[in-house]
Amino acid sequence: EAQVTQNPRYLITVTGKKLTVTCSQNMNHEYMSWYRQDPGLGLRQIYYSMNVEVTDKGDVPEGYKVSRKEKRNFPLILESPSPNQTSLYFCASSLFGRGLTYSNQPQHFGDGTRLSIL
Amino acid sequence: ILNVEQSPQSLHVQEGDSTNFTCSFPSSNFYALHWYRWETAKSPEALFVMTLNGDEKKKGRISATLNTKEGYSYLYIKGSQPEDSATYLCAFSGYSTLTFGKGTMLLVSP
């Protein structure tokens, strides 16, 4: 089954304790992205990757790191989590589209990770 | 940061009503406009991706139109059903980034 898998689904942790949220897709998609969802703010893009070893900042990258060592995996790293990073996080992936752009391909989302940082 | 506006913020209709929502976006540097359906406790699912001015797309009772020159898209639901209850998100796509609106929350009562 084609899917984007995030782990963990839920995590409660404390300020300053490094954590990693994993994301894996089995669709051979080039493009992967992380979003956070906060009440009243909508989905906001944190980081994205257009292919292996190619990553770039989205709208809200502060406090996050990513890596893309393999095509299928795109982990989100919080080196020193803070309470303002408490949120619902989604990973998504898509194909490289027609006209050499990623923009015209739909995003496939994972089930989400709810992080609470105390 | 780009400004993508959706209206209304929420909508409550009766089963059988037809409804529509609006997504406004910048008309410059436009690559595509996405619509997603997001049910509670699930993840967003793609409805449509539109790229050309005047595009119209349809999936069952749901359809969408696109005007890139004036920077808006409409999503229509004909004969709403309770299972249509969800948040509908639009997203403006540049070459490599996606900027989402805050969504329109639709509740359809039987």
Short mmCIF file of C-alpha atoms in Angstrom, two decimals:
data_model
loop_
_atom_site.label_atom_id
_atom_site.label_comp_id
_atom_site.label_asym_id
_atom_site.label_seq_id
_atom_site.Cartn_x
_atom_site.Cartn_y
_atom_site.Cartn_z
CA GLU A 1 0.00 0.00 0.00
CA ALA A 2 1.31 3.43 -0.98
CA GLN A 3 1.81 5.46 2.17
CA VAL A 4 3.73 8.00 4.18
CA THR A 5 4.59 6.70 7.64
CA GLN A 6 5.41 8.93 10.58
CA ASN A 7 6.68 7.86 13.97
CA PRO A 8 5.91 8.39 16.73
CA ARG A 9 2.23 9.31 16.45
CA TYR A 10 2.22 10.90 19.88
CA LEU A 11 5.02 12.13 22.11
CA ILE A 12 5.15 14.02 25.37
CA THR A 13 8.61 15.18 26.30
CA VAL A 14 10.45 17.91 28.18
CA THR A 15 12.20 21.08 27.14
CA GLY A 16 15.72 20.55 25.85
CA LYS A 17 15.59 16.80 25.26
CA LYS A 18 16.54 16.14 21.65
CA LEU A 19 13.98 14.24 19.62
CA THR A 20 13.55 12.95 16.10
CA VAL A 21 10.31 12.35 14.24
CA THR A 22 10.80 9.89 11.42
CA CYS A 23 9.06 10.00 8.06
CA SER A 24 9.24 7.33 5.40
CA GLN A 25 7.46 6.99 2.05
CA ASN A 26 7.26 3.97 -0.24
CA MET A 27 6.16 5.73 -3.43
CA ASN A 28 9.62 6.70 -4.72
CA HIS A 29 8.69 10.36 -4.44
CA GLU A 30 11.40 12.95 -4.96
CA TYR A 31 9.75 15.74 -2.97
CA MET A 32 9.21 15.54 0.79
CA SER A 33 8.10 18.19 3.23
CA TRP A 34 7.32 18.83 6.89
CA TYR A 35 4.42 20.98 8.12
CA ARG A 36 3.13 22.02 11.48
CA GLN A 37 -0.50 22.68 12.28
CA ASP A 38 -1.44 25.13 15.01
CA PRO A 39 -4.94 26.35 15.90
CA GLY A 40 -5.82 29.50 13.99
CA LEU A 41 -2.63 29.40 11.92
CA GLY A 42 -3.19 26.65 9.40
CA LEU A 43 -0.58 24.31 8.00
CA ARG A 44 2.84 25.94 7.77
CA GLN A 45 5.81 24.51 5.91
CA ILE A 46 8.90 23.90 8.03
CA TYR A 47 11.41 22.34 5.63
CA TYR A 48 11.26 20.60 2.30
CA SER A 49 13.52 18.44 0.18
CA MET A 50 13.51 18.17 -3.59
CA ASN A 51 15.73 15.10 -3.64
CA VAL A 52 18.47 13.26 -1.78
CA GLU A 53 20.91 15.67 -0.11
CA VAL A 54 18.80 18.68 -1.21
CA THR A 55 16.90 20.44 1.57
CA ASP A 56 15.60 23.97 2.00
CA LYS A 57 13.78 26.12 4.54
CA GLY A 58 10.07 26.68 4.47
CA ASP A 59 8.22 29.44 6.30
CA VAL A 60 8.95 28.38 9.89
CA PRO A 61 12.33 26.56 10.04
CA GLU A 62 13.64 27.99 13.33
CA GLY A 63 14.40 25.31 15.90
CA TYR A 64 14.25 22.42 13.43
CA LYS A 65 16.72 20.41 11.38
CA VAL A 66 16.17 17.87 8.63
CA SER A 67 18.26 15.50 6.57
CA ARG A 68 17.68 13.55 3.37
CA LYS A 69 20.29 10.84 3.12
CA GLU A 70 17.97 8.38 1.40
CA LYS A 71 15.10 9.05 -0.98
CA ARG A 72 12.48 7.37 1.18
CA ASN A 73 13.33 8.98 4.54
CA PHE A 74 13.06 12.57 5.74
CA PRO A 75 13.45 12.85 9.52
CA LEU A 76 12.59 16.01 11.45
CA ILE A 77 15.00 16.78 14.29
CA LEU A 78 14.35 19.04 17.24
CA GLU A 79 17.77 19.56 18.82
CA SER A 80 16.51 21.45 21.87
CA PRO A 81 12.71 21.37 21.91
CA SER A 82 10.81 24.20 23.52
CA PRO A 83 7.14 24.52 24.53
CA ASN A 84 6.38 26.71 21.48
CA GLN A 85 7.12 23.67 19.31
CA THR A 86 4.13 21.84 20.79
CA SER A 87 2.07 21.16 17.70
CA LEU A 88 0.65 18.63 15.26
CA TYR A 89 3.26 17.74 12.64
CA PHE A 90 2.67 16.29 9.18
CA CYS A 91 5.12 14.84 6.73
CA ALA A 92 4.15 14.77 3.05
CA SER A 93 5.62 13.63 -0.23
CA SER A 94 4.95 14.08 -3.92
CA LEU A 95 6.27 13.26 -7.34
CA PHE A 96 8.39 15.46 -9.54
CA GLY A 97 5.78 16.84 -11.90
CA ARG A 98 5.38 17.83 -15.51
CA GLY A 99 7.27 20.91 -16.64
CA LEU A 100 10.11 20.18 -14.20
CA THR A 101 8.20 21.46 -11.21
CA TYR A 102 6.93 19.92 -8.00
CA SER A 103 4.08 22.35 -7.75
CA ASN A 104 1.52 20.55 -9.91
CA GLN A 105 1.62 17.28 -8.01
CA PRO A 106 -0.65 16.57 -5.02
CA GLN A 107 0.93 16.08 -1.63
CA HIS A 108 0.46 12.70 0.10
CA PHE A 109 0.32 13.21 3.86
CA GLY A 110 1.28 10.97 6.75
CA ASP A 111 -1.09 10.45 9.67
CA GLY A 112 0.51 13.17 11.77
CA THR A 113 2.58 13.33 14.96
CA ARG A 114 1.24 15.15 17.98
CA LEU A 115 4.12 16.58 20.02
CA SER A 116 3.74 18.05 23.48
CA ILE A 117 6.80 19.71 24.97
CA LEU A 118 6.55 20.56 28.65
CA ILE B 1 5.37 34.86 3.76
CA LEU B 2 2.59 34.68 1.17
CA ASN B 3 -0.98 35.48 2.12
CA VAL B 4 -3.55 32.82 1.22
CA GLU B 5 -7.03 33.64 2.48
CA GLN B 6 -10.00 31.32 2.71
CA SER B 7 -13.59 32.29 3.36
CA PRO B 8 -15.78 31.67 5.10
CA GLN B 9 -13.90 30.37 8.13
CA SER B 10 -16.73 27.95 8.87
CA LEU B 11 -20.04 26.97 7.40
CA HIS B 12 -22.99 24.98 8.69
CA VAL B 13 -25.48 23.73 6.09
CA GLN B 14 -28.31 21.23 5.88
CA GLU B 15 -28.10 17.99 3.96
CA GLY B 16 -28.92 18.63 0.33
CA ASP B 17 -27.76 22.26 0.33
CA SER B 18 -25.19 23.34 -2.22
CA THR B 19 -22.32 25.42 -0.97
CA ASN B 20 -19.15 27.11 -2.09
CA PHE B 21 -15.94 28.43 -0.57
CA THR B 22 -13.36 30.93 -1.75
CA CYS B 23 -9.58 30.85 -1.76
CA SER B 24 -7.68 34.08 -2.52
CA PHE B 25 -3.99 34.03 -3.35
CA PRO B 26 -1.26 36.21 -4.88
CA SER B 27 -1.56 36.44 -8.65
CA SER B 28 2.21 36.68 -9.18
CA ASN B 29 4.71 33.78 -9.27
CA PHE B 30 1.82 31.36 -9.55
CA TYR B 31 2.54 27.71 -10.32
CA ALA B 32 -0.47 25.82 -9.01
CA LEU B 33 -3.43 25.91 -6.65
CA HIS B 34 -4.20 22.84 -4.55
CA TRP B 35 -7.40 21.86 -2.72
CA TYR B 36 -7.37 19.33 0.11
CA ARG B 37 -10.08 17.75 2.23
CA TRP B 38 -9.20 17.19 5.87
CA GLU B 39 -11.45 15.10 8.08
CA THR B 40 -11.09 15.19 11.84
CA ALA B 41 -8.44 12.77 13.17
CA LYS B 42 -7.24 11.99 9.66
CA SER B 43 -4.66 13.51 7.35
CA PRO B 44 -5.37 15.93 4.48
CA GLU B 45 -6.28 14.29 1.18
CA ALA B 46 -5.82 15.93 -2.20
CA LEU B 47 -8.94 16.89 -4.13
CA PHE B 48 -7.58 18.93 -7.01
CA VAL B 49 -4.43 20.53 -8.34
CA MET B 50 -5.07 23.30 -10.87
CA THR B 51 -2.47 25.15 -12.90
CA LEU B 52 -4.13 27.02 -15.77
CA ASN B 53 -6.28 30.12 -15.66
CA GLY B 54 -9.86 29.06 -16.28
CA ASP B 55 -9.22 25.48 -15.14
CA GLU B 56 -12.27 23.63 -13.90
CA LYS B 57 -12.02 20.29 -12.15
CA LYS B 58 -14.73 17.95 -10.92
CA LYS B 59 -14.83 14.92 -8.66
CA GLY B 60 -18.31 13.58 -8.03
CA ARG B 61 -20.36 16.36 -6.40
CA ILE B 62 -17.29 18.55 -5.78
CA SER B 63 -15.90 20.93 -8.36
CA ALA B 64 -13.41 23.78 -8.42
CA THR B 65 -12.57 26.72 -10.65
CA LEU B 66 -9.45 28.82 -10.97
CA ASN B 67 -8.82 32.47 -11.89
CA THR B 68 -5.08 33.16 -11.76
CA LYS B 69 -5.33 36.69 -13.13
CA GLU B 70 -7.40 37.92 -10.21
CA GLY B 71 -6.04 35.39 -7.72
CA TYR B 72 -8.99 33.32 -6.60
CA SER B 73 -10.39 29.82 -6.71
CA TYR B 74 -13.86 28.54 -5.81
CA LEU B 75 -14.73 25.12 -4.47
CA TYR B 76 -18.33 23.99 -4.94
CA ILE B 77 -20.16 21.13 -3.28
CA LYS B 78 -23.48 20.22 -4.85
CA GLY B 79 -26.10 18.58 -2.63
CA SER B 80 -23.99 18.42 0.54
CA GLN B 81 -24.04 15.18 2.53
CA PRO B 82 -23.05 14.63 6.18
CA GLU B 83 -19.94 12.76 4.99
CA ASP B 84 -18.79 16.00 3.33
CA SER B 85 -18.22 17.46 6.80
CA ALA B 86 -14.53 18.32 6.93
CA THR B 87 -12.10 21.20 6.71
CA TYR B 88 -11.29 22.22 3.14
CA LEU B 89 -7.82 23.62 2.60
CA CYS B 90 -6.43 25.46 -0.36
CA ALA B 91 -2.70 25.89 -0.95
CA PHE B 92 -0.80 28.23 -3.24
CA SER B 93 2.18 26.56 -4.85
CA GLY B 94 5.32 28.27 -5.98
CA TYR B 95 8.03 26.26 -7.73
CA SER B 96 8.99 24.29 -4.64
CA THR B 97 6.98 25.58 -1.69
CA LEU B 98 3.38 25.28 -0.60
CA THR B 99 1.50 27.94 1.40
CA PHE B 100 -1.79 26.86 2.91
CA GLY B 101 -4.81 28.91 3.83
CA LYS B 102 -6.38 28.40 7.26
CA GLY B 103 -9.21 26.36 5.82
CA THR B 104 -13.00 26.42 5.71
CA MET B 105 -14.66 24.09 8.21
CA LEU B 106 -17.86 22.62 6.78
CA LEU B 107 -20.49 20.93 8.92
CA VAL B 108 -23.40 19.25 7.15
CA SER B 109 -26.36 18.35 9.34
CA PRO B 110 -28.71 15.51 8.40
#
